mmCIF file of C-alpha atoms in Angstrom:
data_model
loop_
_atom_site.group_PDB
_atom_site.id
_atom_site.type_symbol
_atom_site.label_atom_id
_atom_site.label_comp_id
_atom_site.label_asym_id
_atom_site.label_seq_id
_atom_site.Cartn_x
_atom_site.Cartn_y
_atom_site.Cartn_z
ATOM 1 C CA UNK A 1 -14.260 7.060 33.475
ATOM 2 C CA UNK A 2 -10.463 6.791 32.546
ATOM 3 C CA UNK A 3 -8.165 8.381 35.886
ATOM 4 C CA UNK A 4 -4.733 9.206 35.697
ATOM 5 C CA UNK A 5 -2.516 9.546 38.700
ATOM 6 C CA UNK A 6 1.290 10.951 38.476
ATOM 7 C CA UNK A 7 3.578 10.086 41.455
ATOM 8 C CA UNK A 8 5.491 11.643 42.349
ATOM 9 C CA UNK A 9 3.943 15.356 42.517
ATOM 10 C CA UNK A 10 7.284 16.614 42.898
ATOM 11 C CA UNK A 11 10.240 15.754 42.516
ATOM 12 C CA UNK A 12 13.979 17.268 43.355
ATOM 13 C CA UNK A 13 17.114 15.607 42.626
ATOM 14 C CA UNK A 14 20.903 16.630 41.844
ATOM 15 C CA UNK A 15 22.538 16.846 39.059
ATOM 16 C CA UNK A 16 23.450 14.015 36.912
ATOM 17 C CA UNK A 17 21.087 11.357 38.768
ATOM 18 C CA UNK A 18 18.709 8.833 37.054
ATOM 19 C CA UNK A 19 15.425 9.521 37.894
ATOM 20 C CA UNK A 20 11.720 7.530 36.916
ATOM 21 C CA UNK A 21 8.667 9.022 36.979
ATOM 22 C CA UNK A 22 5.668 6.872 37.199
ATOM 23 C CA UNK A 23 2.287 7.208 35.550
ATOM 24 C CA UNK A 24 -0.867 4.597 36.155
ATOM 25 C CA UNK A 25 -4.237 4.771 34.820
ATOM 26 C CA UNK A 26 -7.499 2.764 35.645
ATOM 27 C CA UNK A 27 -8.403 1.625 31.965
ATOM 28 C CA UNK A 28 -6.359 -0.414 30.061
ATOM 29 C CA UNK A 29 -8.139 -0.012 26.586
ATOM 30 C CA UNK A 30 -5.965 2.516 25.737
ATOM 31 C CA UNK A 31 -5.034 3.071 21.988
ATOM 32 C CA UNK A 32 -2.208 5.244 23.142
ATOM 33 C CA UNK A 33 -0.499 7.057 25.917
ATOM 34 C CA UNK A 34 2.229 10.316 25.451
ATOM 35 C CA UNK A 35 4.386 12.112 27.854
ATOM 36 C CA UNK A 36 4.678 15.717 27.394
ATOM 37 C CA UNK A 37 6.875 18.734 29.001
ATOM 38 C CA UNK A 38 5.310 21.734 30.184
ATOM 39 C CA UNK A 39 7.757 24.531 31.554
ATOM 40 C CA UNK A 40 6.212 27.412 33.071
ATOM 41 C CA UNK A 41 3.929 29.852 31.406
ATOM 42 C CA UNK A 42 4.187 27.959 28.382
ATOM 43 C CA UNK A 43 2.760 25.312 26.771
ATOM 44 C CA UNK A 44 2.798 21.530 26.102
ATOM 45 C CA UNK A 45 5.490 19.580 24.397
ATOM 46 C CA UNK A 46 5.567 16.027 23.078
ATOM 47 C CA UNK A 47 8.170 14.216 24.346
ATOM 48 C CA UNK A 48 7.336 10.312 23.697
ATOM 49 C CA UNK A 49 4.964 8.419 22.058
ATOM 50 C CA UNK A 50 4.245 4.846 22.964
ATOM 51 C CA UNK A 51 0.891 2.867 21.002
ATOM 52 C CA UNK A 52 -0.732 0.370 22.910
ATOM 53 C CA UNK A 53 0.853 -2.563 20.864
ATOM 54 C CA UNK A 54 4.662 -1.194 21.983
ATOM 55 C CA UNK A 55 6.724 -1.601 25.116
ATOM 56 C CA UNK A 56 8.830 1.260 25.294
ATOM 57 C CA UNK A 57 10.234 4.560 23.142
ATOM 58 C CA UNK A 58 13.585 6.153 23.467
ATOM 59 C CA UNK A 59 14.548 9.576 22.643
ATOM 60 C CA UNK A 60 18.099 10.637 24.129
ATOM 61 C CA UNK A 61 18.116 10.552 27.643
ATOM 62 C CA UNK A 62 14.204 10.039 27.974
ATOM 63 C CA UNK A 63 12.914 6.190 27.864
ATOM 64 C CA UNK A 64 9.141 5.758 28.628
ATOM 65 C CA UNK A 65 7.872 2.304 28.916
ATOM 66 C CA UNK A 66 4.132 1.396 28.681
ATOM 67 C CA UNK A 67 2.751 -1.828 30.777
ATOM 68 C CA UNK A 68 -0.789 -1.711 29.301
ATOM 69 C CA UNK A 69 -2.463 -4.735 31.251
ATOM 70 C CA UNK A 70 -0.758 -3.229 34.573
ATOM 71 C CA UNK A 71 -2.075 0.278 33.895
ATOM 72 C CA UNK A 72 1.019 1.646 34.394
ATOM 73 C CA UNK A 73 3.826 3.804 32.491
ATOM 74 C CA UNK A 74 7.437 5.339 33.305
ATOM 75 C CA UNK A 75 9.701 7.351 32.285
ATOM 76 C CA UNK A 76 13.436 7.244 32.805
ATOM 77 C CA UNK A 77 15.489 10.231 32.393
ATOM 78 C CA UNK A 78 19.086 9.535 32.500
ATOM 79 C CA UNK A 79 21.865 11.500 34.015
ATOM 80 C CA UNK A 80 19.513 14.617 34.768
ATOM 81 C CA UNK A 81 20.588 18.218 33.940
ATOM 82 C CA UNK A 82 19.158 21.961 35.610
ATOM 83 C CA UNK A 83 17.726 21.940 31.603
ATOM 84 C CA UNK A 84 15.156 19.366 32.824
ATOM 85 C CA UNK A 85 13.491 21.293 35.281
ATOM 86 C CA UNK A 86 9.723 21.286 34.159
ATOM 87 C CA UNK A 87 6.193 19.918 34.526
ATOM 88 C CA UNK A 88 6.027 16.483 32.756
ATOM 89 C CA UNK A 89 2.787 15.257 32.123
ATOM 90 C CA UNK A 90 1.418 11.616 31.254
ATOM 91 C CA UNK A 91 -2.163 11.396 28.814
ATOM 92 C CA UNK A 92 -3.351 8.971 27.247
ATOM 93 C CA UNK A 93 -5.934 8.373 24.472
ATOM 94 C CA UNK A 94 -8.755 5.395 23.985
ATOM 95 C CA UNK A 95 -9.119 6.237 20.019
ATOM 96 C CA UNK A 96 -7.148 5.249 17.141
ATOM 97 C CA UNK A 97 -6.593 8.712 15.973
ATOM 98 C CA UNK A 98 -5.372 9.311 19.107
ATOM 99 C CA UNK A 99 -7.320 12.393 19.922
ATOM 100 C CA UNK A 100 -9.350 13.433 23.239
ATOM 101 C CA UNK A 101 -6.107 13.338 25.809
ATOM 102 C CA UNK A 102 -6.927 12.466 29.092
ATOM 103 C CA UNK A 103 -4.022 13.973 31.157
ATOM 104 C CA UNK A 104 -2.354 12.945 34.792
ATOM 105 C CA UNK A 105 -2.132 15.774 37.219
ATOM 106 C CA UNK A 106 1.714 16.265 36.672
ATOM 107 C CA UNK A 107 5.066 15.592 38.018
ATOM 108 C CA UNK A 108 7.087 19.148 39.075
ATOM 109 C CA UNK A 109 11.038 18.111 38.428
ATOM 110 C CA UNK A 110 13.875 20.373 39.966
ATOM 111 C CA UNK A 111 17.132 19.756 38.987
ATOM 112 C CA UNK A 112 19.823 21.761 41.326
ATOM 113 C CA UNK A 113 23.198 21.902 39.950
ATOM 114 C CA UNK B 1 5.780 28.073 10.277
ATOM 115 C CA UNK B 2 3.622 29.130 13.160
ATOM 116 C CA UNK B 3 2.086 26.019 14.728
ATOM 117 C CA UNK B 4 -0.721 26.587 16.897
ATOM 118 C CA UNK B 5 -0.985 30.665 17.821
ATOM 119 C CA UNK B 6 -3.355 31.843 20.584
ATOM 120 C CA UNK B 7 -4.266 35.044 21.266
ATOM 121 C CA UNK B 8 -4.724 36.988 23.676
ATOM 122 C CA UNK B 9 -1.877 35.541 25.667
ATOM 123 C CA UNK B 10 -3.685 37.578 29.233
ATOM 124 C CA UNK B 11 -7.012 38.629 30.560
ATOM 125 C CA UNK B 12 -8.725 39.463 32.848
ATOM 126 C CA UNK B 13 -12.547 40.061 32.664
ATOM 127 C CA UNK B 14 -15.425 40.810 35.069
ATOM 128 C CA UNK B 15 -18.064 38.419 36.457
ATOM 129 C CA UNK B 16 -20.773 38.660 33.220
ATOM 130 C CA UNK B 17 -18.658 39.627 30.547
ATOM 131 C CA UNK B 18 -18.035 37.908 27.551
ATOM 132 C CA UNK B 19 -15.112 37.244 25.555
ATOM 133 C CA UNK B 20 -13.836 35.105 22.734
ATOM 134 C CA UNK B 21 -10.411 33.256 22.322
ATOM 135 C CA UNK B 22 -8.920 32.839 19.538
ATOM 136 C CA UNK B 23 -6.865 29.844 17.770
ATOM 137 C CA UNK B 24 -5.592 29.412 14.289
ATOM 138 C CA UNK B 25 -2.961 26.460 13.249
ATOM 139 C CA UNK B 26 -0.668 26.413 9.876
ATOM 140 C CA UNK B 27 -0.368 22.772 9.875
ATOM 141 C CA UNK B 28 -3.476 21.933 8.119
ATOM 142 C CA UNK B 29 -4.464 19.203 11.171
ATOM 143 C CA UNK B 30 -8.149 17.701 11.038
ATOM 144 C CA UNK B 31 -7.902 17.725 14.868
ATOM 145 C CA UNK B 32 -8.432 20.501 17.065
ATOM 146 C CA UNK B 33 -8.991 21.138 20.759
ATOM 147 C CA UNK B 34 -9.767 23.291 23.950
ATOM 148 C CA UNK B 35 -8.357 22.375 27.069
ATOM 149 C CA UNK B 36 -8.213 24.140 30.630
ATOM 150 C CA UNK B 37 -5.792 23.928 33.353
ATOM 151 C CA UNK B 38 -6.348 24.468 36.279
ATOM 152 C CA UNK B 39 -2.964 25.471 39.245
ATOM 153 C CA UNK B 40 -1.625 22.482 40.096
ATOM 154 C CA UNK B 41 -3.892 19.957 37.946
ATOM 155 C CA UNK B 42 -4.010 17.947 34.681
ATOM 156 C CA UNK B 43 -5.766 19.712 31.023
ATOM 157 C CA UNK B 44 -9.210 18.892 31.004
ATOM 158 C CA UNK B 45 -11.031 18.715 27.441
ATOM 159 C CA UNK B 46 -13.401 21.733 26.999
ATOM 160 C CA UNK B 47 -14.777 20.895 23.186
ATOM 161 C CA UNK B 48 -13.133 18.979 20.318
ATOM 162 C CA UNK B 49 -13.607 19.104 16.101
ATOM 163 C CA UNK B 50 -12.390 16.672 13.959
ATOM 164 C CA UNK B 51 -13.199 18.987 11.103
ATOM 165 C CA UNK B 52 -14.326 22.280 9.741
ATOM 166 C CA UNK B 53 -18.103 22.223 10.775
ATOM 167 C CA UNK B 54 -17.725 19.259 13.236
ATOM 168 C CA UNK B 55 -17.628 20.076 17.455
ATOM 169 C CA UNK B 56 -18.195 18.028 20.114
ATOM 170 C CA UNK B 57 -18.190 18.365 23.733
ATOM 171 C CA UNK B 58 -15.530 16.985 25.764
ATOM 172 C CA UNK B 59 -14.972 17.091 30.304
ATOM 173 C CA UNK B 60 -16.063 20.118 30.746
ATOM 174 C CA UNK B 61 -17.615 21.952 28.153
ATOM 175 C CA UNK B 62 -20.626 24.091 30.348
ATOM 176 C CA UNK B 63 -20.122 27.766 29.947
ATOM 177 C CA UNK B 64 -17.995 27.643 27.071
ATOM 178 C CA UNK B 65 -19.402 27.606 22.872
ATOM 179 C CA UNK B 66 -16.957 26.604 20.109
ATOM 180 C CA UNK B 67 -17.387 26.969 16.241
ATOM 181 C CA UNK B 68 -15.203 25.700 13.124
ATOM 182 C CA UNK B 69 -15.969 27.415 10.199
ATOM 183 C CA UNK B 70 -12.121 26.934 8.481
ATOM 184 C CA UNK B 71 -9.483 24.155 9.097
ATOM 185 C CA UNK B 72 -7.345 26.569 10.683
ATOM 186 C CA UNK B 73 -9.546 28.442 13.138
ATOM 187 C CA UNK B 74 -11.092 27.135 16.080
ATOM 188 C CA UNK B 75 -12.193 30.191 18.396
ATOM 189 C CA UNK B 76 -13.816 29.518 22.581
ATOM 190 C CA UNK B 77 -16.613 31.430 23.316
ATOM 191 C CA UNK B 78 -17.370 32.403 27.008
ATOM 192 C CA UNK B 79 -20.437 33.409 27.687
ATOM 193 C CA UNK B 80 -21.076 35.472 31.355
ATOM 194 C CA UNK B 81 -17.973 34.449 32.915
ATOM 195 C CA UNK B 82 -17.665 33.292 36.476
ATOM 196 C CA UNK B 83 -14.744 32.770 38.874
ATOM 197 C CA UNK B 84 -15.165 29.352 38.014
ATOM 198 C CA UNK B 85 -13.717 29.687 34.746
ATOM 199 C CA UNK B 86 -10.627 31.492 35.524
ATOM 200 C CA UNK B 87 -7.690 29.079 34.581
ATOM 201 C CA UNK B 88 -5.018 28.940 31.521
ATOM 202 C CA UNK B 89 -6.127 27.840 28.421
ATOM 203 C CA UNK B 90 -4.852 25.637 25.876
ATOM 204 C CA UNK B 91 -5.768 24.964 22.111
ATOM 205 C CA UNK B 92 -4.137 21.824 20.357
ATOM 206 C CA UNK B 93 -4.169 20.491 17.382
ATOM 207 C CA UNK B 94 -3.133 17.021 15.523
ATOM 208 C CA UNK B 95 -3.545 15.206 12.515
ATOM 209 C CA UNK B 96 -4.986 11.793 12.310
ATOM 210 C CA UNK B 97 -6.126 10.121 8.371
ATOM 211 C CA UNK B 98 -6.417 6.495 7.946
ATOM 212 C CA UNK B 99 -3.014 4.930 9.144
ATOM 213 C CA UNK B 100 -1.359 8.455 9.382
ATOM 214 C CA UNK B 101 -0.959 10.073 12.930
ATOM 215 C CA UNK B 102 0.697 12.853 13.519
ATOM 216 C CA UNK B 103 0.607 14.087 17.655
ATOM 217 C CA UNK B 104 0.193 16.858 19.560
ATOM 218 C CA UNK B 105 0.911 20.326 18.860
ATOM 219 C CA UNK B 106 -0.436 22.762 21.810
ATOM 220 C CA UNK B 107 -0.783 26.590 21.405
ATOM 221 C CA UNK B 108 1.148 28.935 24.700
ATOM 222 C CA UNK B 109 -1.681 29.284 26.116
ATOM 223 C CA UNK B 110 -4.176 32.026 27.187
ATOM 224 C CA UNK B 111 -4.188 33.365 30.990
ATOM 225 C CA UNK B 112 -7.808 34.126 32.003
ATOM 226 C CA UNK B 113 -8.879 35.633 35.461
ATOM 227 C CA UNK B 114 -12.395 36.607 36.232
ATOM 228 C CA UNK B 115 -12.936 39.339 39.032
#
């Protein structure tokens, strides 16, 4: 049975650092594995996409890279703002069409100005 | 348009009762899904369809009945519900044909509490 484990839980950090937060997972037949946003009391949003054949995606200030035999993934968020305070979330998927998510527990940013 | 709409967005029902959610999506996805989340944890996969008339079970799908009837609706039955099953709920949907993928798209969620 596929686990994934987020570390940190939580996370606070000032303004304008670099910050990586790490995902891992225990099977490495993944097809593909996403990072999503969740701020609070609403829902999820896709943030980066990263198929098992790729190393990393970039999107703005967000870089997630994907090291499939390692069972691990990060993602770097570059000079931090208080707009990035949120729930991110690692899942992954073992089928091509990329459905059936199995999800990380979370990693709670704060951001203090 | 829309994207994925849940309703209701709150409740809270007594041990026994039933209730359905309800989900509909504009995007015309193939995909759709239940999740649960419970404070302070990862979704978990309640029951899946890859198309109108096709469910499947997924983590944790006891208590809980799904139906597809349309592309666009995909409503969560809960049958006698139990403290158990008090969490926020999620639907999702996504689109996946051949070589075309297109990810993710998650409702706002529905706020259950059983008393």
């Amino acid at each position: 049975k596929q686990e994934v484990t987020q570390i940190p839980a939580a996370l606070s950090v000032p303004e304008g650092e670099n910050l990586v937060l790490n995902c891992s997972f225990t099977d490495s037949a993944i097809y593909n594995l996403q990072w999503f946003r969740q701020d609070p009391g609403k829902g999820l949003t896709s943030l980066l996409l990263i198929q098992s054949s790729q190393r990393e995606q970039t999107s703005g200030r967000l870089n997630a890279s994907l090291d499939k035999s390692s069972g691990r993934s990060t993602l770097y968020i570059a000079a931090s703002q208080p707009g990035d305070s949120a729930t991110y979330l690692c899942a992954v998927s073992k089928e091509t069409s990329g459905s059936r998510l199995t999800f990380g527990e979370g990693t709670q940013l704060t951001v203090n100005p | 348009n829309a994207g994925v709409t849940q309703t209701p967005k709150f409740r809270i029902l007594k041990i026994g009762q039933s209730m359905t959610l309800q989900c509909t999506q504009d995007m015309n996805h193939n995909y759709m899904y239940w999740y649960r989340q419970d404070p302070g944890m990862g979704l978990k996969l309640i029951y899946y369809s890859v198309g109108a008339g096709i469910t499947d079970k997924g983590e944790v799908p006891n208590g809980y009945n799904v139906s597809r009837s349309t592309t666009e609706d995909f409503p969560l039955r809960l049958e006698l519900a139990a403290p158990s099953q008090t969490s926020v709920y999620f639907c999702a949907s996504s689109y996946s044909i051949g070589e075309s993928w297109k990810g993710y798209t998650f409702g706002s969620g529905t706020r259950l509490t059983v008393v």
